[in-house]
Amino acid sequence: MLGWQDTRPLTTATTPDRAKSLADKPGLSTLQDVLLTFPTRYARLGTSDQLDMLVPGEMYTCVAQILGVEQKENFSGRGPRTFIRFRFTDGSVQMESALFGNPKMHLGVIQPGAILLLHGKLDTFRNQWQLKNPSYATIDPGLSARFGAYGSLKTIVTIAGSQEAAQELLRMPYLPGYPRKRGTSTAELIGVVDQILRGPLAPTPGGETIPEMLPDPTAPGTSGDVVGGEASDSVPAWPTGVDGAPLIRFDAALRGIHQPPEEGPGAAIERLKFNEALELQLIMALRAADATRRTSPRVDALHSELLAAFIHSLPYRLSEGQKSAWDRVAEALDSSEPANLMLQGDVGSGKTLIAALAMVAAADAGLQCAFIAPTEVLAVQHAQTLTRLVEGLPITITVLTGSQSSDVRHRSLLDIISGQAHIVVGTHALIQDSVEFFNLGLVVVDEQHRFGVRQRDYLKNKAAAGKTPHMLVMTATPIPRSVAMTMFGDLEPIFLPGLPSGRGEVRTAVVQAGRRAWVDRMWQRISEDVAAGHQAFVVVPRIEGEDGVLAWAEKLASGPLAHCTVDVLHGKMAPEEKAAAMAGFAEGRTDVLVATTVIEVGVDVPNATVMVIIDAENFGVSQLHQLRGRIGRGSADGWCMLHTTALPGSASYDRLESVAATTDGFALAELDLEQRTEGDILGDDQSGAGSRRARLLNLASDGEIIMRAKDYARELVEKQEELARRLVADIELEDQEYIQRG
């Protein structure tokens, strides 16, 4: 974390058998692996472990005081079974539990007044919380009980080595609860962490055993305040927390999150969150610093006659929002420093036109442009849109996709390398080694979250030697401020507000599947719009099965939409089949297109006015907003209907109603962020790097910490760039790409 590593094997702290067990099951083989496995909760007498948020079946850990105990018998076909039933409180609620087995053993430990650590599975019986067959370990036996440990919590005694050592460990003000990782337990991790912090990393009278990686501006030296021989003003001031107080040091934070002091783990968590945020921000700040050392060809859009002719040829005027956004883009392009811009506009706001303005200006400057889209359907549609826009201008547009025949691909590659192609529109095929540009000066990335840093850099490296193309990435997915700071700190944000004039209003309704009249009216609405000359989308979350695209298309074509022309579009179709289906819909030959989320981004059919999203509860908030953006792109009003099996009052139904209540993409993005986990925020394909990098940071609630980390990172890169690079040197390129994809 942030330059700190301790790769000593666990055998330096615990027994070989314990070390092997941890390495085999959850993959914890070093001191660092264990210490960077952070608790997710804490137990303390007098505080419930978020009981109101738990559900039956979940594991629950608490510090409990025994209120009463009795021995009982249960008669069954196998004869009487003796067990004990006891009542306890965690300080805020009362529960019951039962233990079978040897009642004398349990009765000697579980007595009124004893304080125990309990761990078991929650259940309910007659509206009363119960803890099923819990493990226990004595913290304070009270007046009449003895020390004891049972079940998984017996591990603490085994690792501690003695009853006295175990009790000392269990009497910590806060007992941590760890995530369940493939066979390990909270008890095992409490014990092994203690072995590490008392053994290899035991505190020393003379200083810290866990080194501080951030420079200390007040460290004493031989000539005044220095850090590593440099004056203290050559490093940033020590970072402060949200309350303005200095953050605690890393040694105290790493100890404090596992073994919190009486005042709790808050200070430790805040410092470690800052570390996580700073890692992300340093990557962005270093990328931005690298960009300033490169040179790009200048694009003088202000004096481009070809651009003036293009704007004059448009059948409409630019909106005020488009003018403002274009002015920002044009200013950035007219520089020898590479522009790294993120154009952020809601669905249908006119981002493609801004990109077209930039590409026409670049083409007039003698530069080639690469426009990369995430899917072939979208790439072909962008090429068609751009071809219509530049009709009559001396600009050649070439398409390059993976499904092209060898002859077509060969001609496209020749046009690109010879410079005959001014604008090249394609998919991931553009980043292949076989693609060489004559004079690449501008890269446009549509739906940037679909591409990684490495893919963007491949395109950048296709420019002429010594030059770096300008970069314009576009997204219709509104990005909350905290996410933009964290994930796209190296990109200059440009916001494109509003929608072009003349657009129809899109309204949204939630249609509960069990309300037959509502469902009938939903299909009737499609019929009415088709009869009026419009078209409709029906979006289905899966391709196959009884609720898949093919089944729904057949059901609708033979049922409520029998009078309509129905076609299908999904990701498993051959490229030529997709193109034919999309062309049939775009040209008006198809009334209703039943599709998967392949239509989520970029599909532009102004005549489409109705969308039905089947099983809408299966889609995320932002995804629903993206899908809804496919309708209402013309002058006619539209309806989006969210068909759902979720029941009114459920969390899923409430989420759909939130989508229906607003078309404000940024408000929905904030809602989406609140409902995601940290891992989800960092990307959809969570594995490895992302989940390792943000264990504590919550992008929905830690915006202030992220902002402070951003300011600190910028200053550290300015003053101590090599130190900044060392702090993130352990983050591999794949990890940095993963973080950027977010």
Coordinates of N, CA and C in Angstrom, one line a residue, residues 538-652:
V538 N -38.0 -3.1 -27.7 CA -38.2 -3.9 -26.5 C -36.9 -4.5 -26.1
V539 N -36.5 -4.2 -24.9 CA -35.1 -4.6 -24.4 C -35.3 -5.7 -23.5
V540 N -34.6 -6.8 -23.7 CA -34.7 -8.0 -22.9 C -33.3 -8.3 -22.3
P541 N -33.2 -8.7 -21.1 CA -31.9 -8.9 -20.4 C -31.0 -10.1 -20.9
R542 N -31.7 -11.1 -21.6 CA -30.9 -12.2 -22.0 C -31.3 -12.7 -23.4
I543 N -30.5 -13.5 -24.0 CA -30.7 -13.9 -25.4 C -31.6 -15.1 -25.5
E544 N -31.3 -16.2 -24.7 CA -32.0 -17.5 -24.9 C -32.9 -17.7 -23.7
G545 N -33.6 -18.8 -23.8 CA -34.5 -19.2 -22.7 C -35.9 -18.7 -22.9
E546 N -36.8 -19.0 -22.1 CA -38.2 -18.7 -22.3 C -38.5 -17.2 -22.1
D547 N -37.5 -16.5 -21.4 CA -37.6 -15.0 -21.3 C -36.6 -14.3 -22.1
G548 N -36.0 -15.0 -23.1 CA -34.9 -14.4 -23.9 C -35.5 -13.6 -25.1
V549 N -34.5 -13.0 -25.8 CA -34.9 -12.1 -26.9 C -35.7 -12.9 -28.0
L550 N -35.3 -14.1 -28.3 CA -35.9 -14.9 -29.4 C -37.3 -15.2 -28.9
A551 N -37.5 -15.7 -27.7 CA -38.8 -16.1 -27.2 C -39.8 -14.9 -27.1
W552 N -39.3 -13.7 -26.7 CA -40.1 -12.5 -26.6 C -40.5 -12.1 -28.0
A553 N -39.6 -12.1 -28.9 CA -39.9 -11.7 -30.3 C -41.0 -12.5 -30.9
E554 N -40.9 -13.8 -30.7 CA -41.9 -14.7 -31.2 C -43.3 -14.5 -30.5
K555 N -43.2 -14.3 -29.2 CA -44.4 -14.1 -28.4 C -45.2 -12.8 -28.8
L556 N -44.4 -11.8 -29.1 CA -45.0 -10.5 -29.5 C -45.5 -10.5 -30.9
A557 N -44.7 -11.2 -31.8 CA -45.1 -11.2 -33.2 C -46.4 -12.0 -33.4
S558 N -46.6 -13.0 -32.5 CA -47.8 -13.8 -32.7 C -48.9 -13.4 -31.7
G559 N -48.7 -12.3 -30.9 CA -49.6 -11.9 -29.9 C -50.0 -10.4 -30.0
P560 N -49.7 -9.6 -29.0 CA -50.2 -8.2 -29.0 C -49.6 -7.3 -30.1
L561 N -48.5 -7.7 -30.7 CA -47.9 -6.9 -31.8 C -47.9 -7.7 -33.1
A562 N -48.9 -8.5 -33.3 CA -49.0 -9.3 -34.5 C -49.1 -8.4 -35.8
H563 N -49.6 -7.2 -35.6 CA -49.8 -6.4 -36.8 C -48.5 -5.6 -37.1
C564 N -47.5 -5.7 -36.3 CA -46.2 -5.0 -36.5 C -45.2 -5.9 -37.1
T565 N -44.2 -5.3 -37.7 CA -43.0 -6.0 -38.2 C -42.0 -6.0 -37.0
V566 N -41.7 -7.2 -36.6 CA -40.8 -7.4 -35.5 C -39.5 -8.1 -35.9
D567 N -38.4 -7.6 -35.4 CA -37.1 -8.2 -35.7 C -36.3 -8.2 -34.4
V568 N -35.1 -8.9 -34.4 CA -34.3 -9.1 -33.2 C -32.9 -8.6 -33.5
L569 N -32.2 -8.3 -32.4 CA -30.8 -7.9 -32.4 C -30.2 -8.3 -31.1
H570 N -29.1 -9.0 -31.2 CA -28.4 -9.4 -30.0 C -26.9 -9.7 -30.3
G571 N -26.1 -9.8 -29.3 CA -24.7 -9.9 -29.4 C -24.1 -11.2 -30.1
K572 N -24.9 -12.3 -30.1 CA -24.4 -13.5 -30.7 C -24.7 -13.6 -32.2
M573 N -25.4 -12.6 -32.8 CA -25.6 -12.6 -34.2 C -24.3 -12.3 -35.0
A574 N -24.2 -12.8 -36.2 CA -23.1 -12.5 -37.0 C -23.1 -11.1 -37.4
P575 N -21.9 -10.5 -37.6 CA -21.9 -9.0 -37.9 C -22.8 -8.6 -39.0
E576 N -22.9 -9.4 -40.1 CA -23.7 -9.0 -41.2 C -25.2 -9.0 -40.8
E577 N -25.6 -10.0 -39.9 CA -26.9 -10.1 -39.4 C -27.3 -8.9 -38.6
K578 N -26.3 -8.5 -37.7 CA -26.5 -7.3 -36.9 C -26.7 -6.1 -37.7
A579 N -25.9 -5.9 -38.7 CA -25.9 -4.7 -39.6 C -27.3 -4.7 -40.3
A580 N -27.7 -5.9 -40.8 CA -29.0 -5.9 -41.5 C -30.2 -5.6 -40.6
A581 N -30.1 -6.1 -39.4 CA -31.2 -5.8 -38.4 C -31.2 -4.3 -38.1
M582 N -30.1 -3.7 -37.8 CA -30.0 -2.3 -37.5 C -30.4 -1.4 -38.6
A583 N -30.0 -1.8 -39.8 CA -30.3 -1.0 -41.0 C -31.9 -1.1 -41.3
G584 N -32.4 -2.3 -41.1 CA -33.9 -2.4 -41.2 C -34.7 -1.5 -40.3
F585 N -34.2 -1.4 -39.1 CA -34.8 -0.5 -38.1 C -34.6 0.9 -38.4
A586 N -33.3 1.3 -38.7 CA -33.0 2.7 -39.0 C -33.7 3.2 -40.2
E587 N -33.9 2.3 -41.2 CA -34.6 2.8 -42.4 C -36.1 2.7 -42.3
G588 N -36.6 2.2 -41.2 CA -38.1 2.2 -41.0 C -38.8 0.9 -41.5
R589 N -38.0 -0.1 -41.9 CA -38.7 -1.3 -42.4 C -39.1 -2.2 -41.3
T590 N -38.5 -2.0 -40.1 CA -38.9 -2.8 -38.9 C -39.6 -1.8 -37.9
D591 N -40.8 -2.3 -37.5 CA -41.6 -1.5 -36.5 C -41.0 -1.6 -35.1
V592 N -40.8 -2.8 -34.7 CA -40.4 -3.1 -33.3 C -39.1 -4.0 -33.3
L593 N -38.1 -3.5 -32.6 CA -36.8 -4.2 -32.5 C -36.7 -4.7 -31.1
V594 N -36.7 -6.1 -31.0 CA -36.5 -6.7 -29.7 C -35.0 -7.0 -29.6
A595 N -34.4 -6.4 -28.6 CA -32.9 -6.5 -28.5 C -32.4 -6.6 -27.1
T596 N -31.1 -7.0 -27.0 CA -30.4 -7.0 -25.7 C -29.8 -5.6 -25.5
T597 N -28.9 -5.5 -24.6 CA -28.3 -4.1 -24.3 C -27.3 -3.8 -25.4
V598 N -27.2 -4.5 -26.5 CA -26.3 -4.1 -27.6 C -26.7 -2.7 -28.1
I599 N -27.9 -2.3 -27.8 CA -28.4 -1.0 -28.3 C -28.2 0.1 -27.2
E600 N -27.5 -0.3 -26.1 CA -27.4 0.7 -25.0 C -26.8 2.0 -25.3
V601 N -25.7 2.0 -26.1 CA -25.0 3.3 -26.4 C -25.0 3.6 -27.9
G602 N -25.2 4.8 -28.2 CA -24.9 5.3 -29.6 C -25.9 5.1 -30.6
V603 N -26.9 4.2 -30.4 CA -27.9 3.9 -31.5 C -28.8 5.1 -31.6
D604 N -28.9 5.6 -32.8 CA -29.6 6.9 -33.1 C -30.7 6.7 -34.1
V605 N -31.9 6.5 -33.7 CA -33.0 6.3 -34.6 C -34.1 7.3 -34.1
P606 N -34.1 8.5 -34.7 CA -35.0 9.6 -34.2 C -36.5 9.2 -34.3
N607 N -36.8 8.2 -35.1 CA -38.2 7.9 -35.2 C -38.7 6.9 -34.1
A608 N -37.8 6.4 -33.3 CA -38.2 5.5 -32.2 C -38.7 6.3 -31.0
T609 N -39.9 6.0 -30.6 CA -40.6 6.8 -29.6 C -41.0 6.0 -28.3
V610 N -40.9 4.7 -28.4 CA -41.4 3.9 -27.3 C -40.3 2.9 -27.0
M611 N -40.1 2.6 -25.7 CA -39.2 1.6 -25.3 C -39.8 0.8 -24.1
V612 N -39.8 -0.5 -24.2 CA -40.2 -1.4 -23.1 C -39.0 -2.1 -22.6
I613 N -38.7 -2.1 -21.3 CA -37.5 -2.8 -20.8 C -38.1 -3.9 -19.9
I614 N -37.9 -5.2 -20.4 CA -38.4 -6.3 -19.7 C -37.5 -6.7 -18.5
D615 N -38.1 -7.0 -17.4 CA -37.4 -7.4 -16.2 C -36.4 -6.3 -15.9
A616 N -36.9 -5.0 -15.8 CA -36.0 -3.9 -15.6 C -35.2 -3.9 -14.3
E617 N -35.7 -4.7 -13.4 CA -35.0 -4.7 -12.1 C -33.6 -5.4 -12.2
N618 N -33.4 -6.0 -13.3 CA -32.1 -6.7 -13.6 C -31.0 -5.7 -14.1
F619 N -31.4 -4.5 -14.4 CA -30.5 -3.5 -14.9 C -30.1 -2.5 -13.8
G620 N -28.9 -1.9 -14.0 CA -28.5 -0.9 -13.1 C -29.1 0.5 -13.4
V621 N -29.1 1.4 -12.5 CA -29.7 2.7 -12.7 C -29.1 3.4 -13.9
S622 N -27.8 3.5 -14.0 CA -27.2 4.2 -15.1 C -27.5 3.5 -16.4
Q623 N -27.5 2.2 -16.4 CA -27.8 1.4 -17.6 C -29.2 1.7 -18.1
L624 N -30.2 1.7 -17.2 CA -31.6 2.1 -17.6 C -31.6 3.4 -18.2
H625 N -30.9 4.4 -17.6 CA -30.9 5.8 -18.2 C -30.3 5.8 -19.6
Q626 N -29.2 5.0 -19.8 CA -28.6 4.9 -21.1 C -29.6 4.3 -22.1
L627 N -30.2 3.2 -21.7 CA -31.2 2.6 -22.6 C -32.3 3.6 -23.0
R628 N -32.8 4.3 -22.0 CA -33.9 5.2 -22.2 C -33.5 6.3 -23.2
G629 N -32.2 6.6 -23.2 CA -31.7 7.6 -24.1 C -31.8 7.3 -25.6
R630 N -32.2 6.0 -25.9 CA -32.3 5.6 -27.3 C -33.6 6.1 -27.9
I631 N -34.5 6.6 -27.1 CA -35.8 7.1 -27.7 C -35.9 8.6 -27.4
G632 N -36.9 9.2 -28.1 CA -37.0 10.7 -27.9 C -35.9 11.5 -28.6
R633 N -35.3 10.9 -29.6 CA -34.2 11.6 -30.2 C -34.7 12.5 -31.4
G634 N -36.0 12.4 -31.7 CA -36.6 13.3 -32.7 C -37.4 14.3 -32.0
S635 N -38.4 14.8 -32.8 CA -39.2 15.9 -32.3 C -40.5 15.3 -31.5
A636 N -40.8 14.1 -31.7 CA -41.9 13.5 -31.1 C -41.6 13.1 -29.6
D637 N -42.7 13.2 -28.8 CA -42.5 12.7 -27.4 C -42.4 11.2 -27.3
G638 N -41.8 10.7 -26.2 CA -41.6 9.3 -26.1 C -42.0 8.8 -24.7
W639 N -42.2 7.4 -24.7 CA -42.5 6.7 -23.4 C -41.5 5.6 -23.2
C640 N -41.0 5.5 -22.0 CA -40.1 4.4 -21.6 C -40.9 3.7 -20.5
M641 N -41.1 2.4 -20.7 CA -41.9 1.6 -19.7 C -41.0 0.5 -19.1
L642 N -40.8 0.6 -17.8 CA -40.0 -0.4 -17.0 C -40.8 -1.5 -16.5
H643 N -40.8 -2.6 -17.2 CA -41.6 -3.8 -16.9 C -40.9 -4.6 -15.8
T644 N -41.5 -4.9 -14.7 CA -40.8 -5.5 -13.6 C -41.7 -6.5 -12.9
T645 N -41.0 -7.6 -12.4 CA -41.7 -8.5 -11.5 C -41.5 -8.1 -10.0
A646 N -40.7 -7.1 -9.8 CA -40.5 -6.6 -8.4 C -41.8 -6.1 -7.8
L647 N -42.0 -6.3 -6.5 CA -43.3 -5.9 -5.9 C -43.2 -4.4 -5.4
P648 N -44.3 -3.7 -5.5 CA -44.3 -2.3 -4.9 C -43.8 -2.3 -3.4
G649 N -43.0 -1.4 -3.1 CA -42.4 -1.3 -1.7 C -41.1 -2.0 -1.6
S650 N -40.7 -2.9 -2.5 CA -39.4 -3.5 -2.5 C -38.3 -2.6 -2.9
A651 N -37.1 -2.9 -2.5 CA -36.0 -2.0 -2.9 C -35.8 -1.9 -4.4
S652 N -36.0 -3.0 -5.1 CA -35.9 -3.0 -6.5 C -36.9 -2.1 -7.2

